[in-house]
Coordinates of C-alpha atoms in Angstrom, one line a residue:
X1 CA 93.1 106.0 124.6
X2 CA 95.6 108.4 126.3
X3 CA 95.5 112.0 127.2
X4 CA 99.2 112.6 127.0
X5 CA 101.8 111.1 124.6
X6 CA 105.4 110.8 125.6
X7 CA 107.8 111.4 122.8
X8 CA 110.3 108.6 122.5
X9 CA 114.0 109.4 122.9
X10 CA 117.2 108.2 121.2
X11 CA 117.7 106.0 124.3
X12 CA 114.3 104.4 123.7
X13 CA 114.9 103.7 120.0
X14 CA 118.7 103.0 119.9
X15 CA 118.2 99.2 120.2
X16 CA 116.1 99.1 117.0
X17 CA 118.8 101.0 115.1
X18 CA 121.2 98.2 116.2
X19 CA 119.0 95.6 114.7
X20 CA 119.8 97.2 111.3
X21 CA 123.5 97.4 112.1
X22 CA 123.5 101.1 112.7
X23 CA 124.3 103.5 115.5
X24 CA 121.5 106.0 116.2
X25 CA 122.4 109.7 115.9
X26 CA 119.0 111.4 116.3
X27 CA 115.2 110.9 116.5
X28 CA 112.5 113.2 115.1
X29 CA 108.7 112.6 115.7
X30 CA 106.9 113.0 112.4
X31 CA 103.6 114.8 111.9
X32 CA 100.4 112.8 112.1
X33 CA 100.4 109.3 113.5
X34 CA 97.3 109.5 115.7
X35 CA 97.1 105.7 115.9
X36 CA 100.8 105.1 116.2
X37 CA 104.0 106.9 116.9
X38 CA 106.0 107.7 113.7
X39 CA 109.7 108.6 114.2
X40 CA 112.5 109.3 111.7
X41 CA 115.7 107.6 112.9
X42 CA 118.9 109.3 111.7
X43 CA 122.0 107.0 111.9
X44 CA 125.6 108.0 112.3
X45 CA 126.3 107.4 108.6
X46 CA 123.5 109.9 107.8
X47 CA 121.2 107.2 106.4
X48 CA 117.7 107.1 107.8
X49 CA 114.7 104.8 108.5
X50 CA 111.2 105.3 110.0
X51 CA 110.0 103.6 113.1
X52 CA 106.3 102.8 113.7
X53 CA 105.5 102.3 117.3
X54 CA 102.1 100.8 118.2
X55 CA 101.3 101.3 121.9
X56 CA 98.4 102.6 124.0
X57 CA 100.5 105.7 124.7
X58 CA 100.6 106.6 121.0
X59 CA 97.0 105.8 120.1
X60 CA 94.5 108.7 120.4
X61 CA 91.5 106.7 119.1
X62 CA 89.1 104.4 120.8
X63 CA 89.1 100.7 119.8
X64 CA 86.1 100.8 117.4
X65 CA 84.1 97.6 116.9
X66 CA 85.5 94.9 119.2
X67 CA 85.2 92.1 116.7
X68 CA 88.5 91.9 114.7
X69 CA 86.5 90.5 111.8
X70 CA 84.6 93.8 111.4
X71 CA 86.1 95.7 108.5
X72 CA 85.9 98.9 110.6
X73 CA 87.5 97.5 113.7
X74 CA 90.5 99.5 114.9
X75 CA 93.0 99.7 112.1
X76 CA 96.2 99.7 114.2
X77 CA 98.9 97.3 115.0
X78 CA 101.9 95.3 113.7
X79 CA 99.8 92.3 112.6
X80 CA 97.6 94.5 110.4
X81 CA 100.6 96.4 109.0
X82 CA 102.7 93.4 108.0
X83 CA 99.7 91.6 106.4
X84 CA 98.9 94.7 104.4
X85 CA 102.6 95.2 103.4
X86 CA 102.8 91.6 102.1
X87 CA 99.5 91.9 100.2
X88 CA 100.4 95.2 98.5
X89 CA 103.8 93.7 97.5
X90 CA 102.0 90.8 95.9
X91 CA 99.6 93.2 94.1
X92 CA 102.5 95.2 92.7
X93 CA 101.7 98.3 94.7
X94 CA 104.5 100.0 96.5
X95 CA 104.6 100.7 100.3
X96 CA 107.5 101.6 102.5
X97 CA 109.7 98.5 102.5
X98 CA 109.6 96.6 105.8
X99 CA 113.1 96.4 107.3
X100 CA 112.5 94.9 110.7
X101 CA 109.4 93.9 112.7
X102 CA 109.6 93.4 116.5
X103 CA 106.5 92.1 118.3
X104 CA 108.5 91.0 121.4
X105 CA 108.1 94.2 123.5
X106 CA 111.7 93.6 124.6
X107 CA 112.8 97.2 124.4
X108 CA 109.5 99.0 124.6
X109 CA 106.0 98.0 125.7
X110 CA 104.9 98.2 122.1
X111 CA 105.0 96.5 118.7
X112 CA 107.6 98.2 116.5
X113 CA 108.3 98.1 112.8
X114 CA 111.2 99.8 111.0
X115 CA 110.5 100.8 107.4
X116 CA 112.4 102.6 104.6
X117 CA 112.3 106.3 104.8
X118 CA 111.0 107.4 101.5
X119 CA 112.3 110.7 100.3
X120 CA 110.0 113.4 98.9
X121 CA 106.6 114.5 100.1
X122 CA 103.0 113.5 99.6
X123 CA 100.4 113.9 96.9
X124 CA 98.7 116.4 99.2
X125 CA 101.8 118.6 99.1
X126 CA 101.5 118.8 95.3
X127 CA 97.8 119.4 94.9
X128 CA 97.8 123.2 95.2
X129 CA 100.7 123.8 92.8
X130 CA 101.4 123.4 89.1
X131 CA 103.5 120.3 89.8
X132 CA 100.4 118.2 90.1
X133 CA 99.8 118.8 86.4
X134 CA 103.3 119.1 85.2
X135 CA 104.5 115.8 86.7
X136 CA 101.5 113.8 85.7
X137 CA 101.3 112.5 89.3
X138 CA 97.5 112.2 89.1
X139 CA 97.7 110.0 86.1
X140 CA 100.2 107.8 87.9
X141 CA 97.9 107.7 90.9
X142 CA 95.0 106.6 88.7
X143 CA 97.2 103.8 87.4
X144 CA 98.1 102.8 90.9
X145 CA 94.4 102.6 91.8
X146 CA 93.7 100.5 88.8
X147 CA 96.4 98.1 89.9
X148 CA 95.2 98.0 93.5
X149 CA 91.5 97.7 92.7
X150 CA 92.1 94.9 90.1
X151 CA 92.8 92.6 93.1
X152 CA 89.9 91.0 94.9
X153 CA 89.3 88.8 97.9
X154 CA 87.0 85.8 98.7
X155 CA 85.0 87.9 101.2
X156 CA 85.0 91.4 102.7
X157 CA 87.1 92.2 105.7
X158 CA 90.6 93.3 106.7
X159 CA 93.4 91.7 104.7
X160 CA 95.0 90.4 107.9
X161 CA 91.8 88.5 108.8
X162 CA 90.8 87.3 105.3
X163 CA 94.2 86.3 104.0
X164 CA 94.9 84.3 107.2
X165 CA 91.7 82.3 106.8
X166 CA 89.7 84.1 109.5
X167 CA 86.0 83.6 109.5
X168 CA 83.6 86.0 107.8
X169 CA 81.9 88.9 109.7
X170 CA 78.7 88.1 107.8
X171 CA 76.2 90.4 106.2
X172 CA 77.1 92.7 103.4
X173 CA 79.3 95.7 102.8
X174 CA 76.3 98.1 102.6
X175 CA 74.8 96.7 105.8
X176 CA 78.0 97.2 107.7
X177 CA 78.3 100.8 106.4
X178 CA 74.6 101.5 107.4
X179 CA 75.2 100.1 110.8
X180 CA 78.3 102.2 111.3
X181 CA 76.5 105.3 110.0
X182 CA 73.8 104.9 112.6
X183 CA 76.4 104.3 115.3
X184 CA 78.2 107.5 114.4
X185 CA 74.9 109.4 114.2
X186 CA 73.9 108.3 117.7
X187 CA 76.9 110.1 119.1
X188 CA 76.0 113.5 117.6
X189 CA 72.8 114.8 119.2
X190 CA 74.5 115.4 122.5
X191 CA 77.3 117.3 120.8
X192 CA 75.5 119.7 118.5
X193 CA 71.9 121.0 118.5
X194 CA 71.8 121.0 114.7
X195 CA 72.5 117.3 114.7
X196 CA 69.9 116.7 117.4
X197 CA 67.3 118.5 115.4
X198 CA 68.1 116.6 112.2
X199 CA 68.6 113.2 113.9
X200 CA 65.2 111.6 112.8
X201 CA 65.7 112.7 109.2
X202 CA 69.3 111.5 109.1
X203 CA 68.4 108.1 110.6
X204 CA 65.6 107.7 108.1
X205 CA 67.9 108.7 105.2
X206 CA 70.4 106.0 106.1
X207 CA 67.6 103.4 106.1
X208 CA 66.2 104.6 102.8
X209 CA 69.6 104.7 101.1
X210 CA 70.6 101.3 102.4
X211 CA 67.3 99.8 101.1
X212 CA 68.0 101.2 97.6
X213 CA 71.3 99.2 97.3
X214 CA 70.9 96.0 95.3
X215 CA 72.9 92.9 96.4
X216 CA 76.3 92.5 94.7
X217 CA 77.3 89.2 93.4
X218 CA 81.0 89.9 92.5
X219 CA 83.9 89.6 94.9
X220 CA 85.0 92.5 97.1
X221 CA 87.9 94.7 96.0
X222 CA 91.2 95.4 97.6
X223 CA 91.1 99.0 98.9
X224 CA 93.3 101.1 101.1
X225 CA 90.2 102.2 103.2
X226 CA 91.3 105.8 104.0
X227 CA 93.0 106.9 100.8
X228 CA 93.5 110.6 101.0
X229 CA 96.3 112.4 99.2
X230 CA 98.3 112.5 102.5
X231 CA 98.5 108.7 102.3
X232 CA 100.3 108.7 98.9
X233 CA 104.0 109.3 99.1
X234 CA 105.7 110.8 96.0
X235 CA 109.4 110.3 95.7
X236 CA 111.6 112.9 93.8
X237 CA 111.8 110.3 91.0
X238 CA 108.0 110.3 90.8
X239 CA 107.4 106.8 92.3
X240 CA 104.3 106.5 94.4
X241 CA 103.9 104.5 97.6
X242 CA 100.9 104.0 99.9
X243 CA 101.4 104.7 103.7
X244 CA 99.1 104.2 106.7
X245 CA 98.1 100.9 105.3
X246 CA 96.9 99.1 108.4
X247 CA 93.3 99.5 107.3
X248 CA 93.8 97.6 103.9
X249 CA 90.8 95.5 103.3
X250 CA 88.5 93.8 100.8
X251 CA 85.4 95.9 100.4
X252 CA 83.2 97.8 98.0
X253 CA 85.4 99.9 95.7
X254 CA 82.7 102.7 96.1
X255 CA 83.9 103.2 99.7
X256 CA 87.4 104.1 98.4
X257 CA 86.0 106.4 95.7
X258 CA 83.7 108.4 98.1
X259 CA 86.7 109.1 100.3
X260 CA 88.9 110.0 97.3
X261 CA 86.4 112.4 95.9
X262 CA 85.9 114.2 99.2
X263 CA 89.7 114.5 99.8
X264 CA 90.7 115.4 96.2
X265 CA 87.9 117.8 95.3
X266 CA 88.4 119.2 91.8
X267 CA 91.4 116.9 91.2
X268 CA 89.2 113.7 91.6
X269 CA 88.1 113.7 88.0
X270 CA 91.6 112.8 86.9
X271 CA 91.3 109.5 88.8
X272 CA 88.0 108.5 87.1
X273 CA 89.7 106.0 84.8
X274 CA 89.4 102.2 84.5
X275 CA 88.4 101.2 87.9
X276 CA 85.9 104.1 88.3
X277 CA 83.8 102.8 85.4
X278 CA 80.5 101.2 86.6
X279 CA 80.5 102.4 90.1
X280 CA 77.1 101.8 91.8
X281 CA 75.3 105.1 92.3
X282 CA 73.1 103.7 95.1
X283 CA 76.2 102.6 97.0
X284 CA 77.9 105.9 96.4
X285 CA 74.9 107.8 97.9
X286 CA 74.8 105.7 101.0
X287 CA 78.6 105.7 101.5
X288 CA 78.7 109.5 100.9
X289 CA 76.3 110.2 103.8
X290 CA 78.0 107.6 106.0
X291 CA 81.4 109.2 105.4
X292 CA 80.1 112.6 106.3
X293 CA 78.8 111.3 109.6
X294 CA 82.0 109.4 110.3
X295 CA 84.0 112.6 109.7
X296 CA 81.9 114.4 112.2
X297 CA 81.9 111.8 114.9
X298 CA 85.5 110.7 114.5
X299 CA 87.2 114.1 114.8
X300 CA 84.9 115.1 117.8
X301 CA 85.8 111.8 119.4
X302 CA 89.5 112.5 118.9
X303 CA 89.2 115.9 120.4
X304 CA 87.9 114.3 123.6
X305 CA 91.4 113.0 124.1
X306 CA 92.9 116.5 124.2
X307 CA 96.3 115.7 122.8
X308 CA 95.9 116.0 119.1
X309 CA 98.5 118.5 117.7
X310 CA 96.0 120.6 115.7
X311 CA 92.5 120.7 117.5
X312 CA 91.2 123.5 115.4
X313 CA 91.9 121.5 112.2
X314 CA 89.8 118.6 113.6
X315 CA 87.0 121.0 114.6
X316 CA 87.0 122.3 111.1
X317 CA 86.6 118.9 109.6
X318 CA 83.7 118.1 111.9
X319 CA 82.0 121.4 111.2
X320 CA 82.5 121.0 107.4
X321 CA 81.1 117.5 107.3
X322 CA 78.2 118.2 109.5
X323 CA 77.2 120.9 107.1
X324 CA 77.6 118.4 104.2
X325 CA 75.4 115.9 106.0
X326 CA 72.7 118.5 106.6
X327 CA 73.0 119.6 103.0
X328 CA 72.6 116.0 101.9
X329 CA 69.1 116.0 103.5
X330 CA 68.2 119.2 101.7
X331 CA 69.3 117.9 98.3
X332 CA 67.5 114.6 98.8
X333 CA 64.2 116.3 99.7

C-alpha cells in the first residue's frame, strides 16, 4: 500500500505512445483506479488510448490472501488482466481491446497495458435517468450476463490460475466465502462499538448460514466478481463492455447476483432473466451477509491509506453496509 500516489506525466508515458506509433500530446488521470493507475493518453492526431499502470505506488489496497490460488487474492496485475481479456474474448463478451502489454518495467517500475479508449459512459451514469429504459440497456446487460454466465470452468478460482493449469485452492465456494466473512468480521470490533457488540451474533450467523448450504455438483460459473454498474461501459452505439476485469473467476453465480442486486437496487429485477433462474437461496443468504461485511471492512481498510479521492463516499459505504449487516441479524431472528 502507499499513502501518496504520484500522478504520471507525459514524459513518463510517452514511450508507450511510441509503441503504438503515436506522439503523445496529453495525459489525464481518470477517476477510480484504486488498484491501478488509469490514464487517458491523447495523441497528436487526436486519437486516444487508455493506459493501465500496475505499481505499488498506484495500489491503495492490501494484498489480500497471499495464496494466488485463492479466488479472493488481490485482483491486480497485468497477468490477471491479460488472462481475463483473452477469456472474455473467447466467451464473446466485450472488454476494452488490448493494444499493447509491457511487463518489462523498461520505462516505469510497473506493468503497463494500453487498451482502447471506449467512448461513452457507464451503466451507472444511465441508471438515474430515462435513458436506462428508453435505450433498453438493462435488457442488453441481462443478455451479456447470460453470455458470460453460460461459460463454466473445471474448478473455482481466478481465470489466470485455472486456465493456466494451476492447482486448486481446495474446499468449496461457500467455505471460502464463510472464511472471508469471518476474516472481515474480525477487523470490525476495534473500529466500531456496534460491530463489537454484535460480533458474537454475526459470527454465529455466518456459521449457521454456511451450514445450510448444500454441496453443489455442477461446475463453477464464469463471473466478473465485482460487477457493479460502474464496471459496464456503454458506448454511444449501445455496445456494452466490461472493465476492471482482473478479478474474473470461476465461482458460484450467486456471488455475482448478490453484488448486482446491491449495486443496482430497483433496477436489478430487469436482470433476472435466464441465468438468474434457479439461484440457490441458501447461498444467496450467506453471500449477502458476507458481502455486507466485506463492504464495511474493505472501505475502512482503504481509508487507512489516506489517499482515496473521496473518503466521505467510502465512509458512507461502510456505514450503509454495517447497518445492513446489523439489520440482517434482526430479520433472521
